[in-house]
Amino acid sequence: MAGKKTIYLSSTFKDLERHRLALKVELERAGFDVESMERYAAFPQPPLDKCLADVATCDGYVLALAHRYGFTPTVDGKKGRSITELEYEQALRFDKPVFVFCIDPAHPWPPTLVDKGKASRQLAKFRQRVETAHGRREFTEPDNLTKQVLAALSSHAWPAAPGAAPGATASNYRWPAAWDFNAFMADKREVFEGRGWLFAEIANWLAAGNARAMMVRADFGVGKSAIMAELVHRNPGGAIAAWHFCQYDTQETLHPGAFVRSLAAQLAVALPGYKDLVDAEPALQERLDRALTDPGSALEGAILAPLARLPAPPEPRLIVIDALDEALELDAIQARASGTLVPLASKAGRFPPWLRLLATSRPNPQVLAPLSAFGVKEIDAESAGNQDDLRHYILGRCAREPLATVLRNQARTAEALAELLVQRSQGKFLYAVRAMRDLESARIGVAELVALPPGMDSFYLDAFERRFAGAGRDYAGARKVLGILTMAREPLPAAAIADVLGVDEDEVRAVRTLLPDFLRQRGGKLSFDHFSMAEWLTRDDAEGFARAGDYAIDAKASQSALRKWTLRQVADGVAHQSDYLLRHLPAHLLGDAERGRVCGAQMLEHFEWLQARLDQGGVEALFADANALEGLPGQALLVAVLRNSAHVLRHFPDQLAGQILGRVGEGIGEGKALGALATSARRWLVTASQDRTRSLLLPANRSLRLSTAHQATLVGGGRTLAVLPDGRIASGSYDYTVRLWDPARPSEPVVFEGHSSYVNALAVLPDGRIASGSDDNTVRLWDAARSSEPLVFEGHSGRVTALAVLPDGRIASGSNDNTVRLWDPARPREPVVFEGHSGSVVALGVMPDGRIASGSYDNTVRLWDP
């Protein structure tokens, strides 16, 4: 098979639901894209025109027939053929490869899922038609159907795609994008020099393999980021698999969820075996998709766990994280919700033995204490090695223009300047770089440099005195611009800063002209050249005085200006056009609760905002926004819509309008709370000409009623439920997990992971433990308090389909291996096996006297004495 093929899966739904899900998962693991009615999950019947359009564009058509004919739409006032048969005729009309599979008539089947009367006669005629044309291939259980379909598709002679490599396949998973640090690293490398002694120590550490993690610790201004940028650039031996540079003025680089997603994207390129594992397992994809709201679980479950399954590469691999101390600058609300990057870095001890972590930080106890297990390499700014590197950097720069001419004109030697700067800077590259920039631009002469006090605070104060008070310039306008840059969550374009302040853009440019060595423009956005400048402008010294003195910014005024600008954008209906506000709007409404609620209410009425937020941040970002609006009319219903639609929106964000309209309609029942949003969604569909999504809309005046009690809808689709004595709800799912829900906190389930396939059955023991049975042929026993690892009961040769608990706490399990097994948690490897059924055991019950009743597809009920 060359290239990725799209397969259309056609069948009736309720009777073949398990078969369809198993087939969809396995086809996607095999590299196929699957079109099926599951993609139209908000609607009671798939729109006929949508189904036929997808059949016409697919590469192959798979038809599975059981004992139902299926929904028959009304066309021109008459009922004719079912959607399933119409899809089959469409496949023939467009000359698609057709693969037909029919249920074995002898295979046991629930009578409630067998058509009678006219539908039965139509089905018999349709089955005879397809078997005559395509032969007789019969299936029984889902795994049997899956194997046959995969064999048929794999052996089919698919036409080669232009330019496709032989045997190439592609994943259906939409991988996150790695953060692009190239511009940042190129800027930092401009001031790199030497450091051979440090690189040698890093190489020795990698080769020794004694410690999984190393911390390079140094004060600000020593050049940690330049060192890491150069190390990544060199990437000796290709050892560096991923890197991340925390930047205090770019909030997304500080978010632990964004780090996890970027790390996964880089590892997918550096370690193809990791990519193959994630592509093959939807459960890993689900965990990675939830990284923004649960980064710790995503790192553990979607990165560390699959990495542990990979064979060790010939040489150790390395992950680099720079400036962990700056990660603590994450917005306070986000930090409370998701934590910071520091706890994630502390998981380095759980890396596989061949993977190491190299991190840098200033000597901040909030970073160093949690990472005390790291080996530490201290860069002493005043050490001989560091000062030699600084001296070589200064001499090299003095040999180049324009500094060479400056020194000649002032009758100074490069050696004298180097010694002066090494002394004044106290070994800090940042100080020397600033001073040489001022010399090059003629802001100061060498004589004035001699008079500069040591230390960065004094350096900043001297520079500002010379450019403002000393030059007779008013600082008020610059104070406001610097204040906005300090309070903004990431760099801003000059035009946006001007808009926030209500000034002409030229005034912002004039500030940058005065401070070109302190303000940098990257990607058209302004930012401070170094974190220390923002600290100097905003923080107090040990005695409580502003470190910047008269040049300190007014934090409250700057926050107020950003808040008013944010509200203005919302009121004008253009907030969704700002990438900055899509990421940071809630952060600028703090301290203004009433206006924040008004703003939130407007967000609930503007579909354009929700769609843009979804496109940028994914469905988890929408959950966070919606949950933050607690108490507003429509908030609970919006959360319910998003949770019920999550499995669609994660992969098809363009379906948001259809999901909203399909689930709440317009002004129907509970949907009245979101009437304005629904109207906005429908208007967006028309103006945006979203043909694909418009075809999913329900007929007028129809909606799917959603209770807000459904906010805790299972991600991945639910199969089974059980209720604990204390009222909590356990659920088993197609995503291989068991979740424990507290109705008082429905958005915070406890997640139990361990099964490797669908969870089919749950039961609760008298002591509150939860038993789960799965398609992976095992029963697992979970402690609801998560105080111990689960017990695993192995022995079934088929999937576990039913569970029951005896009064003494023993667990009965039924399976499609036709047996019932009785497990004692105290002796999990010694089950009692009951044999006699000739079909799958699908139901279990316990009699008052302790005997076990079992129901089977062999049409019998049996009573077993334990």
GROMACS .gro file of C-alpha atoms in nm, residues 117-442:
model
  326
  117GLY     CA    1  -4.104  -0.810   0.871
  118LYS     CA    2  -4.034  -0.578   0.576
  119ALA     CA    3  -3.690  -0.469   0.705
  120SER     CA    4  -3.586  -0.835   0.729
  121ARG     CA    5  -3.692  -0.902   0.371
  122GLN     CA    6  -3.508  -0.591   0.246
  123LEU     CA    7  -3.193  -0.701   0.432
  124ALA     CA    8  -3.207  -1.054   0.284
  125LYS     CA    9  -3.237  -0.911  -0.066
  126PHE     CA   10  -2.949  -0.666  -0.007
  127ARG     CA   11  -2.726  -0.938   0.139
  128GLN     CA   12  -2.790  -1.169  -0.156
  129ARG     CA   13  -2.703  -0.881  -0.389
  130VAL     CA   14  -2.366  -0.804  -0.230
  131GLU     CA   15  -2.265  -1.166  -0.181
  132THR     CA   16  -2.338  -1.239  -0.547
  133ALA     CA   17  -2.121  -0.947  -0.653
  134HIS     CA   18  -1.836  -0.975  -0.398
  135GLY     CA   19  -1.834  -1.327  -0.260
  136ARG     CA   20  -1.913  -1.466   0.086
  137ARG     CA   21  -1.686  -1.348   0.373
  138GLU     CA   22  -1.840  -1.406   0.716
  139PHE     CA   23  -1.742  -1.265   1.054
  140THR     CA   24  -1.830  -1.326   1.419
  141GLU     CA   25  -1.666  -1.123   1.700
  142PRO     CA   26  -1.503  -0.777   1.653
  143ASP     CA   27  -1.149  -0.916   1.650
  144ASN     CA   28  -1.250  -1.168   1.384
  145LEU     CA   29  -1.393  -0.892   1.163
  146THR     CA   30  -1.089  -0.670   1.223
  147LYS     CA   31  -0.841  -0.939   1.116
  148GLN     CA   32  -1.035  -1.013   0.796
  149VAL     CA   33  -1.069  -0.647   0.698
  150LEU     CA   34  -0.701  -0.571   0.762
  151ALA     CA   35  -0.598  -0.877   0.560
  152ALA     CA   36  -0.821  -0.774   0.269
  153LEU     CA   37  -0.703  -0.412   0.269
  154SER     CA   38  -0.336  -0.507   0.305
  155SER     CA   39  -0.347  -0.748   0.013
  156HIS     CA   40  -0.536  -0.512  -0.217
  157ALA     CA   41  -0.335  -0.364  -0.505
  158TRP     CA   42  -0.377   0.005  -0.425
  159PRO     CA   43  -0.276   0.254  -0.696
  160ALA     CA   44   0.048   0.431  -0.607
  161ALA     CA   45   0.018   0.794  -0.504
  162PRO     CA   46   0.233   1.033  -0.708
  163GLY     CA   47   0.575   1.055  -0.548
  164ALA     CA   48   0.485   0.817  -0.264
  165ALA     CA   49   0.755   0.597  -0.120
  166PRO     CA   50   0.686   0.223  -0.136
  167GLY     CA   51   0.516   0.101   0.177
  168ALA     CA   52   0.478   0.452   0.319
  169THR     CA   53   0.197   0.502   0.568
  170ALA     CA   54   0.084   0.805   0.764
  171SER     CA   55  -0.076   0.847   1.103
  172ASN     CA   56  -0.422   0.988   1.153
  173TYR     CA   57  -0.301   1.164   1.467
  174ARG     CA   58  -0.253   1.540   1.449
  175TRP     CA   59   0.082   1.588   1.621
  176PRO     CA   60   0.138   1.912   1.812
  177ALA     CA   61   0.397   2.150   1.673
  178ALA     CA   62   0.735   2.194   1.841
  179TRP     CA   63   0.808   2.546   1.965
  180ASP     CA   64   1.046   2.721   1.726
  181PHE     CA   65   1.340   2.861   1.926
  182ASN     CA   66   1.565   2.928   1.626
  183ALA     CA   67   1.542   3.309   1.636
  184PHE     CA   68   1.597   3.314   2.013
  185MET     CA   69   1.900   3.084   1.991
  186ALA     CA   70   2.055   3.279   1.702
  187ASP     CA   71   2.029   3.598   1.908
  188LYS     CA   72   2.190   3.440   2.213
  189ARG     CA   73   2.472   3.282   2.016
  190GLU     CA   74   2.591   3.628   1.906
  191VAL     CA   75   2.753   3.671   2.249
  192PHE     CA   76   2.889   3.319   2.287
  193GLU     CA   77   3.256   3.261   2.352
  194GLY     CA   78   3.470   2.968   2.468
  195ARG     CA   79   3.309   2.743   2.733
  196GLY     CA   80   3.510   2.446   2.611
  197TRP     CA   81   3.575   2.344   2.973
  198LEU     CA   82   3.200   2.329   3.040
  199PHE     CA   83   3.121   2.134   2.722
  200ALA     CA   84   3.391   1.882   2.817
  201GLU     CA   85   3.231   1.833   3.160
  202ILE     CA   86   2.889   1.781   3.000
  203ALA     CA   87   3.037   1.522   2.761
  204ASN     CA   88   3.203   1.339   3.052
  205TRP     CA   89   2.875   1.337   3.247
  206LEU     CA   90   2.689   1.193   2.948
  207ALA     CA   91   2.949   0.921   2.902
  208ALA     CA   92   2.968   0.829   3.272
  209GLY     CA   93   2.595   0.764   3.311
  210ASN     CA   94   2.598   0.810   3.689
  211ALA     CA   95   2.323   1.071   3.712
  212ARG     CA   96   2.009   1.115   3.504
  213ALA     CA   97   2.009   1.495   3.538
  214MET     CA   98   2.252   1.786   3.570
  215MET     CA   99   2.183   2.146   3.671
  216VAL     CA  100   2.408   2.425   3.541
  217ARG     CA  101   2.366   2.696   3.802
  218ALA     CA  102   2.485   3.055   3.765
  219ASP     CA  103   2.381   3.409   3.844
  220PHE     CA  104   2.209   3.623   3.579
  221GLY     CA  105   2.424   3.775   3.310
  222VAL     CA  106   2.682   3.494   3.301
  223GLY     CA  107   2.554   3.366   2.968
  224LYS     CA  108   2.365   3.045   3.051
  225SER     CA  109   2.123   3.084   2.758
  226ALA     CA  110   2.408   3.156   2.517
  227ILE     CA  111   2.584   2.840   2.634
  228MET     CA  112   2.276   2.624   2.587
  229ALA     CA  113   2.197   2.782   2.248
  230GLU     CA  114   2.549   2.703   2.129
  231LEU     CA  115   2.531   2.349   2.270
  232VAL     CA  116   2.204   2.282   2.085
  233HIS     CA  117   2.350   2.432   1.770
  234ARG     CA  118   2.654   2.204   1.785
  235ASN     CA  119   2.451   1.901   1.905
  236PRO     CA  120   2.762   1.684   1.946
  237GLY     CA  121   2.705   1.334   1.811
  238GLY     CA  122   2.340   1.413   1.754
  239ALA     CA  123   2.283   1.343   2.124
  240ILE     CA  124   2.033   1.625   2.188
  241ALA     CA  125   1.683   1.496   2.116
  242ALA     CA  126   1.484   1.801   2.237
  243TRP     CA  127   1.533   2.147   2.385
  244HIS     CA  128   1.326   2.414   2.553
  245PHE     CA  129   1.415   2.775   2.641
  246CYS     CA  130   1.197   2.937   2.910
  247GLN     CA  131   1.144   3.307   2.839
  248TYR     CA  132   0.985   3.517   3.113
  249ASP     CA  133   0.822   3.750   2.858
  250THR     CA  134   0.670   3.470   2.647
  251GLN     CA  135   0.416   3.296   2.866
  252GLU     CA  136   0.359   2.996   2.644
  253THR     CA  137   0.723   2.892   2.683
  254LEU     CA  138   0.659   2.881   3.060
  255HIS     CA  139   0.343   2.669   3.046
  256PRO     CA  140   0.416   2.306   3.144
  257GLY     CA  141   0.151   2.178   2.902
  258ALA     CA  142   0.307   2.365   2.610
  259PHE     CA  143   0.644   2.221   2.713
  260VAL     CA  144   0.507   1.865   2.710
  261ARG     CA  145   0.350   1.908   2.367
  262SER     CA  146   0.666   2.065   2.222
  263LEU     CA  147   0.880   1.792   2.379
  264ALA     CA  148   0.661   1.519   2.228
  265ALA     CA  149   0.678   1.680   1.884
  266GLN     CA  150   1.058   1.694   1.897
  267LEU     CA  151   1.093   1.337   2.024
  268ALA     CA  152   0.867   1.218   1.741
  269VAL     CA  153   1.131   1.345   1.498
  270ALA     CA  154   1.441   1.245   1.697
  271LEU     CA  155   1.310   0.903   1.805
  272PRO     CA  156   1.094   0.749   1.530
  273GLY     CA  157   1.017   0.451   1.755
  274TYR     CA  158   0.840   0.687   1.995
  275LYS     CA  159   0.632   0.833   1.713
  276ASP     CA  160   0.531   0.485   1.600
  277LEU     CA  161   0.408   0.397   1.949
  278VAL     CA  162   0.193   0.710   1.981
  279ASP     CA  163   0.059   0.675   1.626
  280ALA     CA  164  -0.049   0.321   1.708
  281GLU     CA  165  -0.220   0.384   2.043
  282PRO     CA  166  -0.517   0.624   2.069
  283ALA     CA  167  -0.491   0.617   2.449
  284LEU     CA  168  -0.146   0.781   2.428
  285GLN     CA  169  -0.283   1.038   2.186
  286GLU     CA  170  -0.568   1.123   2.426
  287ARG     CA  171  -0.323   1.177   2.713
  288LEU     CA  172  -0.102   1.398   2.499
  289ASP     CA  173  -0.404   1.598   2.382
  290ARG     CA  174  -0.486   1.671   2.748
  291ALA     CA  175  -0.139   1.811   2.820
  292LEU     CA  176  -0.259   2.172   2.862
  293THR     CA  177  -0.492   2.079   3.149
  294ASP     CA  178  -0.299   1.786   3.299
  295PRO     CA  179   0.068   1.821   3.197
  296GLY     CA  180   0.197   1.587   3.466
  297SER     CA  181  -0.016   1.294   3.351
  298ALA     CA  182   0.064   1.371   2.987
  299LEU     CA  183   0.437   1.362   3.057
  300GLU     CA  184   0.411   1.039   3.255
  301GLY     CA  185   0.160   0.858   3.036
  302ALA     CA  186   0.231   0.988   2.685
  303ILE     CA  187   0.609   1.042   2.699
  304LEU     CA  188   0.788   0.859   2.982
  305ALA     CA  189   0.581   0.540   2.965
  306PRO     CA  190   0.623   0.483   2.589
  307LEU     CA  191   0.991   0.587   2.603
  308ALA     CA  192   1.047   0.312   2.861
  309ARG     CA  193   0.926   0.060   2.602
  310LEU     CA  194   1.183   0.165   2.340
  311PRO     CA  195   1.513  -0.018   2.295
  312ALA     CA  196   1.812   0.178   2.422
  313PRO     CA  197   1.995   0.371   2.146
  314PRO     CA  198   2.371   0.313   2.105
  315GLU     CA  199   2.455   0.639   2.284
  316PRO     CA  200   2.275   0.841   2.556
  317ARG     CA  201   2.026   1.104   2.441
  318LEU     CA  202   1.979   1.445   2.601
  319ILE     CA  203   1.695   1.690   2.670
  320VAL     CA  204   1.796   2.052   2.739
  321ILE     CA  205   1.583   2.299   2.941
  322ASP     CA  206   1.719   2.651   2.982
  323ALA     CA  207   1.626   2.908   3.250
  324LEU     CA  208   1.404   2.698   3.476
  325ASP     CA  209   1.394   2.989   3.720
  326GLU     CA  210   1.207   3.194   3.460
  327ALA     CA  211   0.939   2.921   3.449
  328LEU     CA  212   0.826   3.052   3.789
  329GLU     CA  213   0.711   3.371   3.612
  330LEU     CA  214   0.411   3.179   3.472
  331ASP     CA  215   0.081   3.363   3.517
  332ALA     CA  216  -0.052   3.294   3.868
  333ILE     CA  217  -0.390   3.161   3.751
  334GLN     CA  218  -0.231   2.918   3.508
  335ALA     CA  219   0.025   2.813   3.768
  336ARG     CA  220  -0.252   2.727   4.015
  337ALA     CA  221  -0.436   2.528   3.750
  338SER     CA  222  -0.149   2.333   3.594
  339GLY     CA  223   0.157   2.386   3.813
  340THR     CA  224   0.489   2.505   3.674
  341LEU     CA  225   0.760   2.343   3.469
  342VAL     CA  226   0.979   2.279   3.776
  343PRO     CA  227   0.785   1.971   3.906
  344LEU     CA  228   0.794   1.822   3.558
  345ALA     CA  229   1.172   1.860   3.547
  346SER     CA  230   1.191   1.679   3.879
  347LYS     CA  231   1.061   1.365   3.702
  348ALA     CA  232   1.400   1.324   3.534
  349GLY     CA  233   1.469   1.037   3.772
  350ARG     CA  234   1.198   0.839   3.589
  351PHE     CA  235   1.362   0.876   3.249
  352PRO     CA  236   1.481   0.555   3.087
  353PRO     CA  237   1.853   0.497   3.164
  354TRP     CA  238   1.960   0.615   2.819
  355LEU     CA  239   1.786   0.956   2.845
  356ARG     CA  240   1.929   1.250   3.043
  357LEU     CA  241   1.816   1.601   3.135
  358LEU     CA  242   2.042   1.907   3.132
  359ALA     CA  243   1.887   2.222   3.283
  360THR     CA  244   2.003   2.571   3.377
  361SER     CA  245   1.884   2.807   3.647
  362ARG     CA  246   1.985   3.101   3.858
  363PRO     CA  247   2.041   3.011   4.226
  364ASN     CA  248   1.671   3.022   4.313
  365PRO     CA  249   1.568   2.797   4.608
  366GLN     CA  250   1.220   2.745   4.456
  367VAL     CA  251   1.395   2.568   4.169
  368LEU     CA  252   1.694   2.412   4.340
  369ALA     CA  253   1.509   2.256   4.636
  370PRO     CA  254   1.269   2.041   4.425
  371LEU     CA  255   1.561   1.944   4.200
  372SER     CA  256   1.805   1.863   4.479
  373ALA     CA  257   1.867   1.518   4.328
  374PHE     CA  258   2.026   1.680   4.021
  375GLY     CA  259   2.401   1.689   3.991
  376VAL     CA  260   2.501   2.055   4.002
  377LYS     CA  261   2.767   2.236   3.800
  378GLU     CA  262   2.826   2.587   3.929
  379ILE     CA  263   2.951   2.857   3.690
  380ASP     CA  264   3.131   3.103   3.912
  381ALA     CA  265   3.129   3.436   3.728
  382GLU     CA  266   3.463   3.531   3.886
  383SER     CA  267   3.636   3.200   3.823
  384ALA     CA  268   3.948   3.201   3.606
  385GLY     CA  269   3.783   2.992   3.333
  386ASN     CA  270   3.480   3.218   3.304
  387GLN     CA  271   3.690   3.536   3.310
  388ASP     CA  272   3.920   3.396   3.041
  389ASP     CA  273   3.619   3.329   2.819
  390LEU     CA  274   3.490   3.681   2.880
  391ARG     CA  275   3.832   3.830   2.806
  392HIS     CA  276   3.856   3.641   2.474
  393TYR     CA  277   3.506   3.757   2.379
  394ILE     CA  278   3.594   4.123   2.447
  395LEU     CA  279   3.922   4.101   2.256
  396GLY     CA  280   3.750   3.942   1.958
  397ARG     CA  281   3.489   4.215   1.951
  398CYS     CA  282   3.751   4.487   1.987
  399ALA     CA  283   3.923   4.355   1.674
  400ARG     CA  284   3.606   4.414   1.470
  401GLU     CA  285   3.438   4.734   1.357
  402PRO     CA  286   3.308   4.967   1.478
  403LEU     CA  287   3.477   4.910   1.815
  404ALA     CA  288   3.827   4.888   1.663
  405THR     CA  289   3.792   5.242   1.527
  406VAL     CA  290   3.648   5.372   1.856
  407LEU     CA  291   3.952   5.244   2.045
  408ARG     CA  292   4.196   5.392   1.792
  409ASN     CA  293   4.026   5.731   1.806
  410GLN     CA  294   4.039   5.733   2.186
  411ALA     CA  295   4.394   5.599   2.201
  412ARG     CA  296   4.296   5.292   2.398
  413THR     CA  297   4.410   4.932   2.360
  414ALA     CA  298   4.187   4.628   2.337
  415GLU     CA  299   4.381   4.462   2.620
  416ALA     CA  300   4.322   4.755   2.855
  417LEU     CA  301   3.950   4.763   2.773
  418ALA     CA  302   3.923   4.387   2.826
  419GLU     CA  303   4.083   4.405   3.170
  420LEU     CA  304   3.862   4.700   3.266
  421LEU     CA  305   3.540   4.525   3.160
  422VAL     CA  306   3.633   4.194   3.323
  423GLN     CA  307   3.685   4.382   3.647
  424ARG     CA  308   3.378   4.607   3.626
  425SER     CA  309   3.145   4.328   3.507
  426GLN     CA  310   3.251   4.090   3.785
  427GLY     CA  311   3.263   3.819   3.517
  428LYS     CA  312   2.916   3.882   3.374
  429PHE     CA  313   2.891   3.873   2.996
  430LEU     CA  314   2.571   4.080   3.005
  431TYR     CA  315   2.748   4.379   3.164
  432ALA     CA  316   3.032   4.366   2.912
  433VAL     CA  317   2.796   4.334   2.615
  434ARG     CA  318   2.591   4.635   2.730
  435ALA     CA  319   2.902   4.846   2.785
  436MET     CA  320   3.051   4.765   2.444
  437ARG     CA  321   2.720   4.845   2.272
  438ASP     CA  322   2.724   5.187   2.439
  439LEU     CA  323   3.084   5.239   2.327
  440GLU     CA  324   3.001   5.139   1.969
  441SER     CA  325   2.705   5.376   1.955
  442ALA     CA  326   2.907   5.662   2.113
   0.00000   0.00000   0.00000
